[in-house]
Each structure stands twice: as structure tokens, then as C-alpha cells.
Coordinates of C-alpha atoms in Angstrom, one line a residue:
Chain A
M1 CA 28.0 17.5 132.4
S2 CA 29.0 17.8 128.7
G3 CA 25.3 18.0 127.7
V4 CA 24.7 20.9 130.0
V5 CA 27.8 22.7 128.8
G6 CA 26.6 22.0 125.2
V7 CA 23.2 23.6 125.9
V8 CA 24.7 26.6 127.6
A9 CA 27.2 27.1 124.7
L10 CA 24.4 26.8 122.2
L11 CA 22.3 29.4 124.0
A12 CA 25.3 31.7 124.1
L13 CA 26.0 31.3 120.3
L14 CA 22.3 31.8 119.4
T15 CA 22.2 34.9 121.5
L16 CA 25.2 36.3 119.8
G17 CA 23.4 36.1 116.5
I18 CA 25.2 33.0 115.0
P19 CA 22.9 31.4 112.4
I20 CA 20.8 28.8 114.1
G21 CA 21.9 25.9 111.9
V22 CA 25.6 26.9 112.4
A23 CA 25.2 27.3 116.1
L24 CA 23.7 23.8 116.5
G25 CA 26.3 22.3 114.1
V26 CA 29.3 24.0 115.9
V27 CA 28.2 22.8 119.3
G28 CA 27.4 19.4 118.0
L29 CA 30.6 19.0 116.1
V30 CA 32.9 20.3 118.9
G31 CA 30.9 18.3 121.4
L32 CA 31.3 15.1 119.3
A33 CA 35.0 15.8 118.9
V34 CA 35.4 16.1 122.6
L35 CA 33.4 12.9 123.3
I36 CA 34.5 10.6 120.5
G37 CA 37.5 12.3 118.9
A38 CA 37.9 14.7 116.0
E39 CA 38.0 12.1 113.2
P40 CA 34.8 10.2 114.0
A41 CA 33.1 13.6 114.7
L42 CA 34.0 14.8 111.2
I43 CA 33.1 11.5 109.5
K44 CA 29.7 11.5 111.3
S45 CA 29.0 15.1 110.3
G46 CA 30.0 14.5 106.7
G47 CA 27.7 11.6 106.6
I48 CA 24.8 13.7 107.9
V49 CA 25.4 16.3 105.2
F50 CA 25.1 13.9 102.4
E51 CA 22.3 11.8 103.9
T52 CA 20.3 14.9 104.6
A53 CA 20.8 16.5 101.2
S54 CA 19.8 13.3 99.4
R55 CA 17.0 12.3 101.7
Y56 CA 13.8 11.6 99.8
E57 CA 11.5 12.5 102.7
L58 CA 13.0 16.0 102.9
G59 CA 11.9 16.6 99.3
L60 CA 8.5 17.5 100.6
L61 CA 9.9 20.6 102.2
P62 CA 10.8 22.5 99.0
L63 CA 7.8 21.1 97.2
F64 CA 5.3 22.4 99.8
L65 CA 7.1 25.7 99.9
L66 CA 6.8 26.0 96.1
M67 CA 3.1 25.1 96.3
A68 CA 2.6 27.9 98.9
H69 CA 4.4 30.5 96.8
L70 CA 2.4 29.6 93.8
C71 CA -0.9 29.8 95.7
F72 CA 0.1 33.1 97.2
A73 CA 0.8 34.4 93.6
A74 CA -2.7 33.1 92.7
G75 CA -4.2 35.5 95.3
A76 CA -5.1 32.8 97.9
S77 CA -4.8 35.0 101.0
R78 CA -7.2 37.7 99.6
D79 CA -9.7 35.1 98.4
F80 CA -9.9 33.2 101.7
F81 CA -10.4 36.5 103.6
D82 CA -12.9 37.8 101.2
A83 CA -15.0 34.7 101.2
A84 CA -15.0 34.6 105.1
A85 CA -15.8 38.3 105.2
R86 CA -18.8 38.0 102.9
L87 CA -20.1 35.1 104.9
I88 CA -19.8 36.4 108.4
G89 CA -18.8 40.1 108.1
H90 CA -22.3 41.2 109.1
R91 CA -21.9 39.8 112.6
R92 CA -20.2 41.7 115.4
G93 CA -16.5 41.3 115.0
G94 CA -17.2 39.6 111.7
L95 CA -14.1 40.8 110.0
A96 CA -11.9 39.7 112.9
L97 CA -13.7 36.3 112.6
A98 CA -13.0 36.4 108.9
S99 CA -9.3 37.1 109.5
I100 CA -9.0 34.0 111.7
L101 CA -10.8 31.9 109.1
G102 CA -8.6 33.6 106.4
C103 CA -5.5 32.7 108.4
A104 CA -6.7 29.1 108.8
G105 CA -7.4 28.9 105.0
F106 CA -4.1 30.4 104.0
G107 CA -2.3 28.5 106.7
S108 CA -3.4 25.3 105.1
I109 CA -1.3 26.3 102.1
S110 CA 1.6 28.3 103.5
G111 CA 2.8 26.2 106.5
S112 CA 4.3 29.3 108.0
S113 CA 3.1 31.5 110.9
L114 CA 4.7 34.7 109.7
A115 CA 3.8 34.3 106.1
T116 CA 0.2 33.7 107.1
A117 CA 0.1 36.8 109.5
A118 CA 1.8 39.0 106.9
T119 CA -0.3 38.0 103.9
V120 CA -3.7 38.0 105.6
G121 CA -2.7 41.1 107.5
L122 CA -2.1 43.0 104.3
V123 CA -5.6 42.2 103.2
G124 CA -7.5 42.1 106.5
L125 CA -5.9 44.8 108.6
P126 CA -6.6 47.9 106.4
E127 CA -10.2 46.6 105.9
M128 CA -10.9 46.3 109.6
R129 CA -9.4 49.7 110.4
R130 CA -11.4 51.3 107.6
R131 CA -14.6 49.8 109.0
G132 CA -13.9 51.2 112.5
Y133 CA -12.6 48.1 114.3
S134 CA -10.4 48.8 117.3
D135 CA -6.7 48.6 116.5
A136 CA -6.2 46.1 119.3
L137 CA -8.8 43.7 118.0
A138 CA -7.7 44.1 114.4
T139 CA -4.0 43.6 115.0
G140 CA -4.4 41.0 117.8
S141 CA -6.7 38.8 115.7
I142 CA -4.3 38.6 112.8
A143 CA -1.2 38.2 114.9
A144 CA -2.8 35.3 116.7
G145 CA -4.5 33.9 113.6
G146 CA -1.1 33.8 111.9
T147 CA 0.1 31.2 114.3
L148 CA -2.4 28.8 112.8
G149 CA 0.0 28.6 109.8
S150 CA 2.5 26.7 112.0
I151 CA 0.2 23.9 113.0
I152 CA -2.3 23.5 110.1
P153 CA -0.9 20.9 107.8
P154 CA 1.3 21.1 105.7
S155 CA 3.2 22.7 108.4
G156 CA 6.9 23.5 107.9
A157 CA 7.5 23.2 111.7
L158 CA 6.0 19.7 111.7
I159 CA 8.1 18.6 108.8
V160 CA 11.3 19.7 110.5
F161 CA 10.1 18.0 113.7
G162 CA 9.3 14.8 111.8
I163 CA 12.8 14.7 110.2
L164 CA 14.5 15.5 113.5
A165 CA 12.5 13.1 115.6
E166 CA 12.3 10.4 112.9
Q167 CA 8.5 10.3 113.0
S168 CA 6.0 9.8 110.2
I169 CA 5.3 13.2 108.7
G170 CA 2.0 11.9 107.4
K171 CA 1.0 10.9 110.9
L172 CA 2.1 14.3 112.3
F173 CA 0.0 16.1 109.6
T174 CA -3.1 14.0 110.4
A175 CA -2.5 14.5 114.2
A176 CA -2.4 18.3 113.7
I177 CA -5.8 18.5 112.1
V178 CA -8.0 18.4 115.2
P179 CA -5.8 20.6 117.3
A180 CA -5.6 23.1 114.5
L181 CA -9.4 23.1 114.1
T182 CA -10.0 23.4 117.9
Q183 CA -7.4 26.2 118.1
T184 CA -9.3 28.1 115.3
L185 CA -12.5 27.5 117.2
F186 CA -11.0 28.9 120.4
Y187 CA -9.9 32.0 118.6
L188 CA -13.4 32.5 117.1
I189 CA -15.0 32.0 120.5
T190 CA -12.6 34.6 121.9
I191 CA -13.6 37.2 119.3
V192 CA -17.3 36.5 119.9
L193 CA -16.9 36.9 123.6
I194 CA -14.8 40.1 123.3
C195 CA -17.3 41.7 120.9
R196 CA -20.3 40.7 123.1
W197 CA -18.6 42.4 126.0
R198 CA -17.6 45.5 124.0
P199 CA -19.7 45.7 120.8
S200 CA -18.1 49.0 119.7
I201 CA -14.7 47.4 119.0
G202 CA -16.0 45.2 116.2
P203 CA -19.0 46.8 114.4
A204 CA -21.1 44.7 112.2
L205 CA -21.1 45.4 108.4
P206 CA -24.0 45.4 106.0
R207 CA -25.0 41.9 105.2
A208 CA -23.7 40.7 101.8
S209 CA -26.2 39.4 99.4
W210 CA -26.4 35.6 98.8
R211 CA -25.2 36.3 95.2
E212 CA -22.0 38.0 96.6
R213 CA -21.5 35.2 99.1
G214 CA -21.9 32.6 96.4
Q215 CA -19.4 34.4 94.1
A216 CA -16.8 34.7 97.0
L217 CA -17.2 31.0 97.8
L218 CA -16.9 30.1 94.2
R219 CA -13.6 31.9 94.0
I220 CA -12.1 29.6 96.7
T221 CA -13.5 26.3 95.5
D222 CA -10.3 25.5 93.6
L223 CA -8.1 26.4 96.5
V224 CA -10.2 24.4 98.9
A225 CA -10.2 21.5 96.6
L226 CA -6.4 21.6 96.3
V227 CA -6.0 21.7 100.1
L228 CA -8.5 18.9 100.6
L229 CA -6.8 16.8 97.9
V230 CA -3.4 17.2 99.6
L231 CA -4.6 16.6 103.1
A232 CA -7.1 13.8 102.4
G233 CA -4.5 12.2 100.2
I234 CA -2.0 12.1 103.1
G235 CA -4.7 11.2 105.7
L236 CA -6.3 8.4 103.7
G237 CA -3.0 7.0 102.5
W238 CA -3.5 7.9 98.8
F239 CA -0.1 9.6 98.7
T240 CA 3.0 9.7 100.8
P241 CA 3.6 13.3 102.0
T242 CA 6.3 13.9 99.4
E243 CA 3.9 12.7 96.6
A244 CA 1.2 14.9 98.1
A245 CA 3.5 17.9 97.9
A246 CA 4.3 17.2 94.3
V247 CA 0.6 16.8 93.5
G248 CA 0.1 20.1 95.4
V249 CA 2.6 21.9 93.2
V250 CA 1.0 20.6 90.0
G251 CA -2.4 21.6 91.4
A252 CA -1.1 25.0 92.3
L253 CA 0.3 25.5 88.8
A254 CA -3.0 24.5 87.3
L255 CA -4.8 26.9 89.7
C256 CA -2.5 29.8 88.7
A257 CA -3.1 29.0 85.1
R258 CA -6.8 28.8 85.5
R259 CA -6.8 32.2 87.2
R260 CA -4.5 33.6 84.5
R261 CA -1.8 34.4 87.0
L262 CA 0.8 31.9 85.7
T263 CA 3.5 34.0 84.0
R264 CA 7.2 33.3 83.6
T265 CA 8.0 35.9 86.2
V266 CA 5.6 34.5 88.7
F267 CA 7.0 31.0 88.3
L268 CA 10.6 32.0 88.5
D269 CA 9.9 34.2 91.5
A270 CA 8.2 31.3 93.3
L271 CA 11.2 29.1 92.5
A272 CA 13.7 31.7 93.7
D273 CA 11.7 32.2 97.0
T274 CA 11.5 28.5 97.5
L275 CA 15.2 27.9 97.0
R276 CA 16.2 30.6 99.5
T277 CA 13.8 29.3 102.2
T278 CA 14.8 25.7 101.4
G279 CA 18.5 26.5 101.8
M280 CA 18.0 28.1 105.2
L281 CA 16.0 25.1 106.4
Y282 CA 18.6 22.5 105.1
V283 CA 21.4 24.3 107.0
V284 CA 19.2 24.3 110.1
I285 CA 18.3 20.6 109.7
I286 CA 21.9 19.5 109.2
G287 CA 23.1 21.5 112.2
A288 CA 20.2 20.1 114.3
L289 CA 21.0 16.5 113.3
V290 CA 24.7 16.9 114.3
F291 CA 23.6 18.5 117.6
A292 CA 21.1 15.6 118.2
V293 CA 23.8 13.0 117.7
F294 CA 25.9 14.9 120.3
M295 CA 23.0 15.2 122.7
S296 CA 22.3 11.5 122.4
L297 CA 25.9 10.7 123.4
T298 CA 25.9 13.0 126.4
G299 CA 23.1 11.1 128.1
L300 CA 21.6 14.4 129.3
S301 CA 18.1 13.3 128.3
D302 CA 18.5 10.0 130.2
Q303 CA 19.6 11.8 133.3
I304 CA 16.7 14.2 133.2
A305 CA 14.3 11.4 132.4
A306 CA 15.6 9.4 135.4
I307 CA 14.9 12.4 137.7
M308 CA 11.5 12.9 136.3
N309 CA 10.6 9.2 136.4
A310 CA 11.7 9.0 140.0
Q311 CA 10.0 12.1 141.3
S312 CA 6.8 12.8 139.4
D313 CA 4.0 11.4 137.2
P314 CA 3.9 12.2 133.4
T315 CA 1.5 15.1 133.8
I316 CA 3.7 16.9 136.2
A317 CA 6.7 16.2 133.9
V318 CA 4.8 17.6 130.9
V319 CA 3.7 20.7 132.9
T320 CA 7.3 21.3 133.9
M321 CA 8.3 20.9 130.2
T322 CA 5.6 23.4 129.2
I323 CA 6.9 26.0 131.7
I324 CA 10.5 25.5 130.5
L325 CA 9.4 25.7 126.8
L326 CA 7.4 28.9 127.4
L327 CA 10.3 30.5 129.3
L328 CA 12.7 29.5 126.5
G329 CA 10.2 30.7 124.0
S330 CA 10.5 34.2 125.5
V331 CA 14.1 34.4 124.4
L332 CA 14.4 32.0 121.5
D333 CA 12.5 32.1 118.3
G334 CA 10.3 29.1 117.5
L335 CA 12.6 27.2 115.2
A336 CA 15.6 27.5 117.6
L337 CA 13.4 26.4 120.5
M338 CA 12.3 23.3 118.6
L339 CA 15.8 22.4 117.5
L340 CA 17.3 22.9 120.9
T341 CA 14.7 21.0 122.9
T342 CA 13.7 18.1 120.6
P343 CA 16.9 16.1 121.1
I344 CA 16.7 16.6 124.9
L345 CA 12.9 16.3 125.6
L346 CA 11.9 13.7 123.0
P347 CA 13.7 10.8 124.8
I348 CA 12.2 11.9 128.1
I349 CA 8.7 11.9 126.5
Q350 CA 9.3 8.4 125.2
S351 CA 10.7 7.2 128.5
L352 CA 7.5 8.5 130.2
G353 CA 5.5 6.4 127.8
L354 CA 4.0 9.4 125.9
S355 CA 3.6 9.5 122.1
P356 CA 6.3 11.3 120.1
I357 CA 3.5 12.3 117.6
W358 CA 1.6 14.0 120.4
F359 CA 4.8 15.7 121.6
G360 CA 5.4 17.1 118.1
I361 CA 2.0 18.8 118.1
F362 CA 2.5 19.9 121.7
L363 CA 5.9 21.4 120.9
V364 CA 4.6 23.3 117.8
R365 CA 1.7 24.6 119.9
T366 CA 4.1 25.8 122.5
M367 CA 6.3 27.3 119.9
E368 CA 3.3 29.2 118.4
I369 CA 2.7 30.9 121.7
G370 CA 6.2 32.4 121.5
F371 CA 5.2 33.9 118.1
V372 CA 2.8 36.3 119.9
H373 CA 4.4 37.2 123.2
P374 CA 7.2 39.7 123.7
P375 CA 10.1 40.0 123.6
I376 CA 10.4 37.8 120.5
G377 CA 6.8 37.7 119.4
I378 CA 7.8 37.8 115.8
N379 CA 4.1 38.0 114.6
L380 CA 3.7 41.3 116.6
Y381 CA 6.5 42.9 114.7
V382 CA 5.2 41.8 111.3
I383 CA 1.8 43.3 112.1
Q384 CA 3.5 46.5 113.2
E385 CA 5.2 46.6 109.8
I386 CA 1.8 46.6 108.2
A387 CA 0.2 49.1 110.7
R388 CA 3.1 51.3 111.6
D389 CA 1.0 53.8 113.5
V390 CA -0.2 51.2 116.0
P391 CA 2.2 50.9 118.9
L392 CA 3.6 47.5 119.8
S393 CA 2.0 47.7 123.3
R394 CA -1.4 48.1 121.7
I395 CA -0.9 45.1 119.4
F396 CA 0.2 43.1 122.5
K397 CA -2.9 44.2 124.3
G398 CA -5.0 43.0 121.4
V399 CA -3.2 39.6 121.5
L400 CA -3.7 39.0 125.2
P401 CA -7.2 37.5 125.0
F402 CA -5.9 35.1 122.3
L403 CA -2.9 34.3 124.4
A404 CA -5.4 33.3 127.2
A405 CA -7.2 31.1 124.7
D406 CA -3.8 29.6 123.7
F407 CA -3.0 28.6 127.2
L408 CA -6.4 27.0 127.6
H409 CA -6.0 25.1 124.4
L410 CA -2.5 24.0 125.4
A411 CA -3.9 22.8 128.7
L412 CA -6.6 20.9 126.8
L413 CA -4.0 19.3 124.6
I414 CA -2.0 18.1 127.6
A415 CA -5.1 16.9 129.5
V416 CA -6.6 15.1 126.4
P417 CA -3.8 13.7 124.2
A418 CA -6.5 12.1 122.1
L419 CA -7.1 15.5 120.6
A420 CA -4.0 14.9 118.5
L421 CA -3.9 11.1 118.6
A422 CA -7.5 10.0 117.8
L423 CA -7.6 10.9 114.1
P424 CA -4.4 9.2 113.0
A425 CA -5.4 6.1 115.0
W426 CA -8.9 6.2 113.5
L427 CA -7.6 6.6 109.9
G428 CA -4.8 4.1 110.5
T429 CA -2.1 6.4 109.1
Chain B
M1 CA 9.0 28.6 108.1
A2 CA 9.4 31.2 105.5
E3 CA 9.2 33.8 108.3
L4 CA 12.9 33.8 108.8
T5 CA 13.7 34.9 105.3
A6 CA 13.5 38.5 104.3
D7 CA 16.0 39.2 101.6
N8 CA 14.9 39.4 98.0
T9 CA 17.3 38.6 95.3
S10 CA 16.8 40.7 92.2
P11 CA 15.7 38.7 89.1
K12 CA 18.5 40.3 87.2
R13 CA 21.0 38.4 89.5
R14 CA 19.6 35.0 88.6
G15 CA 22.3 32.9 87.1
P16 CA 23.2 29.3 86.4
L17 CA 23.1 28.6 90.1
F18 CA 19.4 29.5 90.3
Y19 CA 18.6 27.6 87.2
A20 CA 20.4 24.5 88.5
G21 CA 18.4 24.5 91.7
A22 CA 15.2 25.3 89.9
A23 CA 15.8 22.4 87.5
G24 CA 16.2 20.1 90.5
L25 CA 13.0 21.3 92.0
V26 CA 11.1 21.0 88.7
T27 CA 12.5 17.6 88.0
A28 CA 11.5 16.3 91.5
T29 CA 8.0 17.7 91.0
A30 CA 7.6 16.3 87.6
V31 CA 9.0 12.8 88.3
E32 CA 6.9 12.5 91.5
A33 CA 3.8 13.6 89.8
I34 CA 4.4 11.2 86.9
A35 CA 5.1 8.4 89.5
V36 CA 1.8 9.1 91.3
S37 CA -0.2 9.2 88.1
G38 CA 1.6 6.0 86.9
R39 CA 0.7 4.2 90.1
W40 CA -2.9 5.1 89.8
L41 CA -2.9 4.0 86.1
S42 CA -1.0 0.8 86.9
L43 CA 2.0 2.1 85.0
P44 CA 4.7 2.3 87.7
L45 CA 7.7 4.5 87.0
H46 CA 10.6 2.4 88.2
G47 CA 13.4 4.2 89.9
A48 CA 11.4 7.4 90.4
L49 CA 12.6 7.6 94.0
E50 CA 16.2 7.5 92.9
I51 CA 15.7 10.3 90.4
I52 CA 13.9 12.4 93.0
Q53 CA 16.7 11.8 95.6
S54 CA 19.3 13.0 93.1
A55 CA 17.2 16.0 92.0
I56 CA 16.6 17.0 95.6
L57 CA 20.3 16.7 96.4
V58 CA 21.0 19.2 93.6
T59 CA 18.3 21.5 94.9
A60 CA 19.5 21.2 98.5
C61 CA 23.1 22.0 97.6
V62 CA 22.2 24.9 95.4
S63 CA 19.6 26.2 97.9
M64 CA 22.1 26.3 100.8
L65 CA 24.4 28.4 98.7
S66 CA 21.5 30.5 97.4
A67 CA 20.4 31.2 101.0
T68 CA 23.9 32.1 102.0
L69 CA 24.4 34.5 99.1
A70 CA 21.1 36.1 99.9
G71 CA 22.0 36.3 103.6
T72 CA 18.7 34.6 104.7
H73 CA 20.0 32.2 107.3
A74 CA 17.8 32.1 110.4
S75 CA 19.3 33.7 113.5
V76 CA 18.1 35.0 116.8
Q77 CA 18.1 38.8 116.7
L78 CA 17.0 39.5 120.2
L79 CA 20.3 40.8 121.5
L80 CA 21.7 42.1 118.1
N81 CA 18.8 44.5 117.6
R82 CA 19.5 46.1 120.9
L83 CA 23.2 46.7 120.4
K84 CA 25.0 49.7 119.1
P85 CA 25.7 49.4 115.3
R86 CA 29.4 49.1 115.9
V87 CA 29.1 46.2 118.3
K88 CA 26.5 44.6 116.1
H89 CA 28.9 44.9 113.2
V90 CA 31.6 43.1 115.1
L91 CA 29.2 40.3 116.2
T92 CA 27.9 39.9 112.6
R93 CA 31.5 39.5 111.3
G94 CA 32.2 37.1 114.1
A95 CA 29.1 35.1 113.2
S96 CA 30.3 34.9 109.6
L97 CA 33.7 33.8 110.7
I98 CA 32.3 31.0 112.9
S99 CA 30.0 30.0 110.0
A100 CA 32.9 29.9 107.6
V101 CA 34.9 27.7 110.0
F102 CA 31.9 25.4 110.5
F103 CA 31.3 25.0 106.7
A104 CA 35.0 24.5 106.1
A105 CA 34.9 21.6 108.6
L106 CA 31.9 20.2 106.8
T107 CA 33.8 20.5 103.5
I108 CA 36.7 18.5 105.0
A109 CA 34.2 15.9 106.3
S110 CA 32.4 15.8 103.0
V111 CA 35.6 15.5 100.9
W112 CA 36.9 12.9 103.3
L113 CA 33.9 10.7 102.7
T114 CA 34.0 11.3 99.0
V115 CA 37.6 10.1 98.8
E116 CA 36.8 7.1 101.0
H117 CA 33.9 6.1 98.7
W118 CA 35.6 7.0 95.5
D119 CA 36.9 3.5 94.6
G120 CA 33.6 2.0 95.6
Y121 CA 31.8 3.2 92.5
E122 CA 28.7 3.8 94.5
E123 CA 25.5 3.9 92.4
T124 CA 21.8 3.6 93.0
E125 CA 20.2 0.2 92.8
L126 CA 17.6 0.5 89.9
L127 CA 18.9 3.2 87.6
H128 CA 22.5 2.9 88.5
I129 CA 22.9 6.7 89.0
P130 CA 26.5 7.2 90.1
L131 CA 26.8 8.8 93.5
R132 CA 30.3 10.2 92.9
P133 CA 29.2 13.4 91.1
L134 CA 26.6 13.9 93.8
R135 CA 29.1 13.6 96.6
V136 CA 31.4 16.0 94.7
L137 CA 28.6 18.4 94.3
C138 CA 27.9 18.2 98.0
S139 CA 31.5 18.9 98.9
V140 CA 31.7 21.8 96.4
S141 CA 28.6 23.4 97.8
M142 CA 29.9 23.2 101.3
L143 CA 33.1 24.8 100.2
A144 CA 31.2 27.5 98.3
V145 CA 29.1 28.3 101.4
A146 CA 32.3 28.4 103.5
A147 CA 33.9 30.8 100.9
V148 CA 30.8 33.1 101.0
F149 CA 30.9 33.3 104.8
A150 CA 34.6 33.9 104.7
Y151 CA 34.1 36.7 102.2
R152 CA 31.4 38.2 104.5
T153 CA 33.8 38.1 107.4
I154 CA 36.1 40.4 105.4
K155 CA 33.4 42.4 103.6
P156 CA 30.0 42.3 105.4
R157 CA 26.8 42.9 103.5
T158 CA 25.7 46.5 103.4
G159 CA 22.8 45.9 105.8
D160 CA 25.1 44.3 108.3
R161 CA 27.3 47.3 108.8

């Protein structure tokens, strides 16, 4: 009963605009005080604050953020888009395809859905509109492509999940690679099909010469090398994720210097941006950990797990969870959704004999869908900020085919868990 | 995750707080990079993990205050964006008040643990970095965040009005 009251109270606080970390923490702290007394509740919370702030594994969060800000300053988003546009811009819908690939490339640095949609959108959207692409295809492809930033490692969402669920972040990153690649592929196929059906919405551009293509590819070799070093380093066990993040920062600094973009202002701006985002995430994580302790004491997960174990097989349970997550994703933003549901659903997943690593990927994938469907659909609003004359309804119309691809991909992830689990098992991470 | 931050602090407003957090971040990067290089060159850097933990703690404490000062804490805006400015203003102040109370509770909790561990002279294993100052820093940062939220309850940011 106390667990249900806690969840309802949390939803109410979140809806009233209380900061997510605070809402989680308040419900957790008050709930713990009711269940075990005020003094133990305070001591437990104080312990969580110090342990979280001094936790080595959490060091990768600010370091990856710093790497992303430095790569952004080095012009990564434009370069990824340009290279893809030169390579495939001459095909129907080529620039939309390039936007997806640009998002995938920049997502492998930024770890953020919105940052990816915003930065690639700034480059790709004006270009597509100038070349006569339909507004729906142009905005829809970037809004959907932006979600790749949340799943392509190093993903901020997976880091937060890993900390909260006490799972190996290296394993989560490795597990995300195949789902991220297949999601990219699904988006590319969607664009090809739409443009085959209605060729006028994505006209082909003149073919770039091989020299131009070579130059564009050459410009991203350093970025690609950095991304591969970080990802391969984690996947093959050369570095721990925190070490990989530090190597990534050093690499990003070298990259900025090589491109003559490394100035005092750029460096200080990157540090300032990193600090602000880091602070927001630390508050969220502290609140979520206090909430998770409360939830574990309420026994809510055990009760739900018992019901699910008694009445259904794992697939039905997962489908039920998907529906709940998608419904909640309509009213909560991705981060709040993850922090609210992980402490409740993870024990259920484990009791059903499913992998927590798979659940992390599944949860992030579900969370991504919330980024592109109303009323929250934060990516839609970002795109509208860039293309103010395009109504939100038109952007949503453009996203619909990608949303269909998302549902198909999610179904595939549920039906074939090996999509996420095969690579970490194969690499032995 | 950067999607939930929007505010931009002017470079002119960067003070000791920013530089302390930045120093923590740069130290963590440098020590980790040296440790990785050292491992590959068979020159291990003993105690690197302890230095990084301390540096990260400094960064974490400063960054929480920094995010609070910049007003970049993530929140769900679904309802707020649909309310009249007057109601929104009241709810925003209410959110600041609840946040202030929550961080005040964390301050009490943090001070409590600091006092309890004070006579234990806690320190790290290899480099013997004392944990007392780090616990104090943690408590001070919680107090500072609570104070900022309390101030926002009385005097909200211009954009929140």
C-alpha cells in the first residue's frame, strides 16, 4: 500500500513541476521516515549523498559530457552531416538519410537525444528545406534521428540506468550497439520507403564528385577514430568506462587543437556546460537512489512480480510493461520515466528470469519513443524552435512513419533479446 | 541528458565556484589519463582511483550548486506550461520551497554523518586522503543548495514570474 501511495505522490509532485530529483528524494525520504523512522531515514539519505558524490563510476558522467561539449565545439555535428550528405545526397531522400546518419554519428559523442536533434537539426533542417524537401520529412527525420543519441553509447540514459540498477555500464554500452545500429537501419529503410512512395518529398541532389566525398570523409576521420577508440576500448576491455571517458576527453581536446578550435573560451564554456548538466544529473541520481531504497522496502515490486508470475508468461508481462511505459511516457519525460519505473520494474524483470542489461536497453528504447510523441515529445518542440514556421502538427505527421518503425523495432527487441545480449556475451564484457 | 538544461550562465559570472568544479573535472581527467597510459607502459599510478574519487566529489558538490544557481534542474513542464502565469508563479515558488526543505533535510543528514565520523579520522587506504574535508564540503554544498532554493522561494528568477 505504501508503495502505491509513494508512486501516486511522486506523480503528483512531478506534475506540479517539482524538480525530478527533489520529487524522487522527497517521496523516498518521507516514505522511509514512515516505514523505518525519521532518524534511520535521514542517516540512509545522508549516506547516499556522500557515496554518490564520491562514487568513482559516476565520474564517467561529467567526463563524457565534457567530451561531447568539446566535440561539439570542434564542429562534429556539421561534419558528420556533411560527410553523409556528400555520400548519399544524390539519392532520393538522400539528405534525410544523411540526417539520420549525422544523428547516429553525433549521437555517438553526445549521449543525448535532444542535443543530437538540436545540433544536427541546425545543420540539416535548413539544408533540406532549401533543397525542396517536404517539411514533414525534414523535421520528422531529425526529430526521430535525434532519439539515437539516447541509445548509441556513450549514452547518458544508460549511465544513469547502470548506476541506479547497479549494472555494468560497459556491458550496457556494448549491449546498446546492435539495437542502435538496427534502429538506425529501420529509420533509413523508412525514409527509402517513403521516398519511393512519394518521390517529390525528398528530391535527389546532384551527385558529389569523388574528390568532394573523399574530403568530407577525411574531415570526420579523427571524430570516427575517437568514437571507435572509446567504444572499442570499452567493448574489448582495454579501458573501464570511466577510463574510456577520460581518454575521450583527452582525444577531444587533441581533436579541437588539431582543428584549431581550442581556445580558452571554448574550453571554459565546455567546462561550464558540463558542470551545469552534471549537477542536474547528480541531484536526479541522489533522489532516485533514495526513492529506490524506499521502493525496495515497500515490497511493491515483489507483489507485482508475484501477480505476474502467477498469471502470465514473461512475454505477456513484458508487453504489459511496454504498454504501461508507453502510457507513462505520454505524460512524463524520459528521465522521470526511467527513474520512477526502474526501482519497481527491475526486480520484476529479474524475478521473471530476464536480463537487467536487456531491460536497460528496452527501457531506454521505450523512453526514446516518448521523445517523439505528443504531448511531451520534447524533440518535436526542439525542432519547432529551429523551424518556427512549421506547425507542430506537421512535425508530428512527419514523425509518424518513424514512430511506426520504432514500434516494430521495440517488438523485435522484445521478441529477440539476443539483439542486445549477443554482443556482450560474444565479447565477454 | 543535456536536453534538460537550457540556461546559459554568462562567462562574466564565473567565479571561484566554477573554477573549483572545473579543477575537479580537469584533475579527474588528467589523473585517469595518466593512470591509463601508465598501465599500458607498465608504470602504474598508485592511488589514482582515490584522487579521482576526491576530484569527482568536488566536481559533484560544485556542479549541484552550479545547476541550482543556473536554475537548470530537470522538471516536468507538461502542466506548468498550460497554466496561467500567476498560478505557474505560485507553483514555481512552491517547488522551490519543497526543494529547499529537501536539501535542508539532506544537509542535516550529511552533517549528522560528518559528526558521527569526525573522531574516526577516516582516510583513503593508499594515499591517506582525509575524508573529513570532503564530508564537510558535501554538507556545505547541500546547505548552499538549500539556501539558493530558499532564496528562490522568496525571490523567484525573472523567467519564473
